[in-house]
PDB file of C-alpha atoms in Angstrom:
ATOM      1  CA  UNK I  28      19.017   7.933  31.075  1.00 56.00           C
ATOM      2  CA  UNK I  29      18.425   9.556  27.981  1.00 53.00           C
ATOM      3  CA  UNK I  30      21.497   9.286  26.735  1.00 55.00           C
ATOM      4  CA  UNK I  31      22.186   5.798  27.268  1.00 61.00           C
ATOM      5  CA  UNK I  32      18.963   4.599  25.368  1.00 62.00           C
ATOM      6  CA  UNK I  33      20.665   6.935  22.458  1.00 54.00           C
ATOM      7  CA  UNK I  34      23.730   5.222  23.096  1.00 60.00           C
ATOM      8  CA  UNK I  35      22.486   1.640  23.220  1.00 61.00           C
ATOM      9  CA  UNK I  36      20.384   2.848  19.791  1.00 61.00           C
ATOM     10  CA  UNK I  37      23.457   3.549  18.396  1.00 61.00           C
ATOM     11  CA  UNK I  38      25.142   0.599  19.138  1.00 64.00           C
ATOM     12  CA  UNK I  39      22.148  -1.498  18.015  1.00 63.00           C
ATOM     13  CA  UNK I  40      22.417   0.290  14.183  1.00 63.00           C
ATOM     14  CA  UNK I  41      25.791  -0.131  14.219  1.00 61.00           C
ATOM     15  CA  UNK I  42      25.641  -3.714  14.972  1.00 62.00           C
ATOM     16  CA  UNK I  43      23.154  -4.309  12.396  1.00 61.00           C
ATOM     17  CA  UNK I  44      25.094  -2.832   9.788  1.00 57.00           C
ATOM     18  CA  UNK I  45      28.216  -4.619  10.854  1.00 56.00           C
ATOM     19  CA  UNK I  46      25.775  -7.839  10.012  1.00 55.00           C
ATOM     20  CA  UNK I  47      25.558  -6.592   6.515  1.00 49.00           C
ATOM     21  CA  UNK I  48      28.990  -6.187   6.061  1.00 48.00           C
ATOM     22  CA  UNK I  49      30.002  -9.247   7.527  1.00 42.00           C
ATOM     23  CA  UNK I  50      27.236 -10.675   5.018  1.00 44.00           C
ATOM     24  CA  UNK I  51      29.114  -9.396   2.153  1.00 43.00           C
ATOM     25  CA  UNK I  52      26.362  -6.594   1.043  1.00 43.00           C
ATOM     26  CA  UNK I  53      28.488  -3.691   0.453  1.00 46.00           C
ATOM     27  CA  UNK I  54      31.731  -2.520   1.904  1.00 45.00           C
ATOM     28  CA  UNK I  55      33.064   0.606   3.706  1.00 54.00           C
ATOM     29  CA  UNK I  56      31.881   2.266   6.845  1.00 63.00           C
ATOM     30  CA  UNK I  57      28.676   3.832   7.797  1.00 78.00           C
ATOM     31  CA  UNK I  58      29.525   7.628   9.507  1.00 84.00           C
ATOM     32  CA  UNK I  59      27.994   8.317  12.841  1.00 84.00           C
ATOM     33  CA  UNK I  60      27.199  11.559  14.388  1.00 88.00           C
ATOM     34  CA  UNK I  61      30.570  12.700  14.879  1.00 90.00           C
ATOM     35  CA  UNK I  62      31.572  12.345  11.706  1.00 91.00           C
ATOM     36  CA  UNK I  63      28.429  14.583  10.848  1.00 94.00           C
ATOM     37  CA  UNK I  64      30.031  16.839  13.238  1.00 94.00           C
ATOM     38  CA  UNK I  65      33.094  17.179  11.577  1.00 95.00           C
ATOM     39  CA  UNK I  66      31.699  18.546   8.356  1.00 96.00           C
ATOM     40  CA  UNK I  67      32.457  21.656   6.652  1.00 97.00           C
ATOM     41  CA  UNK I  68      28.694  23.673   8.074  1.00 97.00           C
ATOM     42  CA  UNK I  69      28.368  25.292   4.522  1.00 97.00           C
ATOM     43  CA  UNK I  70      28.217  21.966   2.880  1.00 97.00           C
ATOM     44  CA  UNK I  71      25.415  20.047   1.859  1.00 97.00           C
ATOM     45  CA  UNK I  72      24.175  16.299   2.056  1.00 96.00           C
ATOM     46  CA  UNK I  73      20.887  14.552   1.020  1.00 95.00           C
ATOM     47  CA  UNK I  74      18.593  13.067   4.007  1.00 96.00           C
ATOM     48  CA  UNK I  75      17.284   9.518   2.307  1.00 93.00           C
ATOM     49  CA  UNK I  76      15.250   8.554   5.029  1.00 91.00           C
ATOM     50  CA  UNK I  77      14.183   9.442   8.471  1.00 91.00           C
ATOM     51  CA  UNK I  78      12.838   6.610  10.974  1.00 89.00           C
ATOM     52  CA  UNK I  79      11.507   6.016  14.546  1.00 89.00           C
ATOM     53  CA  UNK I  80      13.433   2.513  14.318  1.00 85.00           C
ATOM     54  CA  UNK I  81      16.830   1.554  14.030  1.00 81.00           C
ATOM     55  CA  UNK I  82      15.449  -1.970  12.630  1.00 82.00           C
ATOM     56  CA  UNK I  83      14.028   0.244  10.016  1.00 86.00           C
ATOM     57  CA  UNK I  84      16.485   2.266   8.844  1.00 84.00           C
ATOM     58  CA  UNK I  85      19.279  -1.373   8.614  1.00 82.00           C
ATOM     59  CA  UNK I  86      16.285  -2.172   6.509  1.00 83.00           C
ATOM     60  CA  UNK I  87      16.718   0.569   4.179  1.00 86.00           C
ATOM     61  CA  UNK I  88      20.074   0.405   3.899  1.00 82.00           C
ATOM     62  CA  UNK I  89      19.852  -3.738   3.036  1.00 79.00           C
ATOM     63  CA  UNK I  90      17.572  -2.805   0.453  1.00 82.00           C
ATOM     64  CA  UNK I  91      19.566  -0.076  -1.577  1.00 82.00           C
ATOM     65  CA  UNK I  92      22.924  -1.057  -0.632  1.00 74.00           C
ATOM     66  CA  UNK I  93      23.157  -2.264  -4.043  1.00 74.00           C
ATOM     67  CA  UNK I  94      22.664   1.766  -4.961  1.00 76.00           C
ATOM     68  CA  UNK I  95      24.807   2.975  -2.495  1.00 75.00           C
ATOM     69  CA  UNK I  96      28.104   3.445  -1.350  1.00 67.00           C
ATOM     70  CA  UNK I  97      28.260   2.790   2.791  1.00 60.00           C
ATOM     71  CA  UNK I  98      31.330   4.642   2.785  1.00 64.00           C
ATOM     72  CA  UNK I  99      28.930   8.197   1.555  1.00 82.00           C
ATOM     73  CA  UNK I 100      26.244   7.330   4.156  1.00 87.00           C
ATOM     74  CA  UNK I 101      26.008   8.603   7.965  1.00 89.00           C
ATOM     75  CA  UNK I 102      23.480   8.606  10.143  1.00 88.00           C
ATOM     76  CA  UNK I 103      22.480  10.661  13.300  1.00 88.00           C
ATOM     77  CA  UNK I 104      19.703   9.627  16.079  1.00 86.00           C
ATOM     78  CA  UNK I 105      18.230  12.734  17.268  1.00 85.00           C
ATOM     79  CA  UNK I 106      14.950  13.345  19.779  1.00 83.00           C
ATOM     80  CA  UNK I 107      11.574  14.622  18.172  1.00 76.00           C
ATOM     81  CA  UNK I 108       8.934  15.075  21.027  1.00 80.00           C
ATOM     82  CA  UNK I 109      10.443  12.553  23.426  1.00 81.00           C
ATOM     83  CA  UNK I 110      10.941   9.633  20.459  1.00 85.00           C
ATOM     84  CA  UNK I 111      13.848   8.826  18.463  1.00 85.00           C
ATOM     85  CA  UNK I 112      14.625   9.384  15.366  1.00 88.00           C
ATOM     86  CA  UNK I 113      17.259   7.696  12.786  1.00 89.00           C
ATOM     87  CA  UNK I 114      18.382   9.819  10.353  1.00 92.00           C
ATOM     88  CA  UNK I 115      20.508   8.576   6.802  1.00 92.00           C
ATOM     89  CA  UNK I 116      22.573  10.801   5.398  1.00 94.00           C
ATOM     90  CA  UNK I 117      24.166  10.594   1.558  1.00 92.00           C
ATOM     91  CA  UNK I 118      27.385  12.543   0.327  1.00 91.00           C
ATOM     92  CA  UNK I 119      29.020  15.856   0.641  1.00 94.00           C
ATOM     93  CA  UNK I 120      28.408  18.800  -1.485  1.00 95.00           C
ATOM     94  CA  UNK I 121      29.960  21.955  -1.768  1.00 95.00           C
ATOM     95  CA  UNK I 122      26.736  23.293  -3.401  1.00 96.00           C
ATOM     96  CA  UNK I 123      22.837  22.621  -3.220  1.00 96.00           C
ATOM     97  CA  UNK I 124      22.662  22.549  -6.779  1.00 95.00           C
ATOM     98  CA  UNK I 125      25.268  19.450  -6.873  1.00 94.00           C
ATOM     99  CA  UNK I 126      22.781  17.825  -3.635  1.00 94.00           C
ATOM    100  CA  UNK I 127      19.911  17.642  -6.392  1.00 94.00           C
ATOM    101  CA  UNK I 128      21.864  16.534  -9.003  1.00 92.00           C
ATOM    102  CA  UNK I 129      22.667  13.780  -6.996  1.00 90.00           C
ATOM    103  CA  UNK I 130      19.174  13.270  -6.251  1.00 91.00           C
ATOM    104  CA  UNK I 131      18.150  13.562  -9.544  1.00 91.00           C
ATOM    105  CA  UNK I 132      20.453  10.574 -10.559  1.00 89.00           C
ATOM    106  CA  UNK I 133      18.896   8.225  -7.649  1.00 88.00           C
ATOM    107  CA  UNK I 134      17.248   5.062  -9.070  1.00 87.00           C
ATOM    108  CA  UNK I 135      13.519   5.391  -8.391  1.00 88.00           C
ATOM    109  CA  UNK I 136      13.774   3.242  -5.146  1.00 84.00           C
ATOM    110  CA  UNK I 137      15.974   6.034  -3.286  1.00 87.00           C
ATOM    111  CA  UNK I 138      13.614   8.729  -4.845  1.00 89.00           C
ATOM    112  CA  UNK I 139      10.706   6.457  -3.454  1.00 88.00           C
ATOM    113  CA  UNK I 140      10.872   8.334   0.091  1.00 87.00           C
ATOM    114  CA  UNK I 141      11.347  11.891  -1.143  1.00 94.00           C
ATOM    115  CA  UNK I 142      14.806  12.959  -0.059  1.00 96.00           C
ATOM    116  CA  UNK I 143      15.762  16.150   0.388  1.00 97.00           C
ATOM    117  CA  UNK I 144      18.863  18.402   0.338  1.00 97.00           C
ATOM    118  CA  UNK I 145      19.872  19.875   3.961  1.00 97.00           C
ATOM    119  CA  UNK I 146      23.018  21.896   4.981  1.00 97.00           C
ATOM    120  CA  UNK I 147      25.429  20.400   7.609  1.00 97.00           C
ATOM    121  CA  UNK I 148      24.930  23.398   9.774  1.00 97.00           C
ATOM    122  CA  UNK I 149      21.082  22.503  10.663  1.00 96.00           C
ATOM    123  CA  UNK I 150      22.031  18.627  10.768  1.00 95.00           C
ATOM    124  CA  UNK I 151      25.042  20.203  13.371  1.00 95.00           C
ATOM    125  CA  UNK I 152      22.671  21.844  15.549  1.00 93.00           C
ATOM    126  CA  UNK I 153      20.451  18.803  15.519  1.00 89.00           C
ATOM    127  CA  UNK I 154      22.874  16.294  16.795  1.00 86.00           C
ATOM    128  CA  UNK I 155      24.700  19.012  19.714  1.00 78.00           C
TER     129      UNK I 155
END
């Protein structure tokens, strides 16, 4: 049952950014958890945001995607003591030091909610 609620949560965010796009704010595809998957474990990506809502986190997006490019963002919905949680994703690095560059050159709106630097492998193990 558990995964189905993920899966319709999914499908929700998905949807909602699909809205933007069809709106005209921004282009290019928003990554899932697979694609997450897929990544090179040594690498590194910045976390912008992490949310119990998937309302929330199309929110987010609607209100950068001026800063961003949806075609560098994924986003994973993991379980944190029985809630969900939506988790945005920007870029791939090959180092940590190029991860806070990157944050470093964030308008003050994307530095707003403190993002960090995290390495695929722990984002990997999250989402399995």
């Amino acid at each position: 049952n558990q995964v189905s609620d993920l899966e319709k949560s999914l499908g929700d965010l998905r949807a909602a950014v699909q809205k933007l796009q069809v709106q005209g704010v921004g282009a290019g595809v928003l990554h899932d958890s697979q694609w997450l998957l897929e990544q090179n474990p040594k690498a590194y990506t910045v976390q912008l945001v992490t949310s119990p809502s998937q309302a929330d986190m199309a929110r987010f997006i609607d209100r950068n995607v001026e800063q961003l490019a949806l075609n560098s963002l994924a986003f994973s919905v993991t379980e944190h003591e029985q809630r969900e949680r939506y988790n945005l994703f920007f870029g791939v690095f090959g180092t940590i030091s190029e991860a806070r560059a990157a944050i470093a050159a964030f308008p003050p709106e994307l530095r707003a909610n403190r993002p960090w630097v995290r390495q695929f492998r722990t984002i990997q193990d999250s989402v399995r």
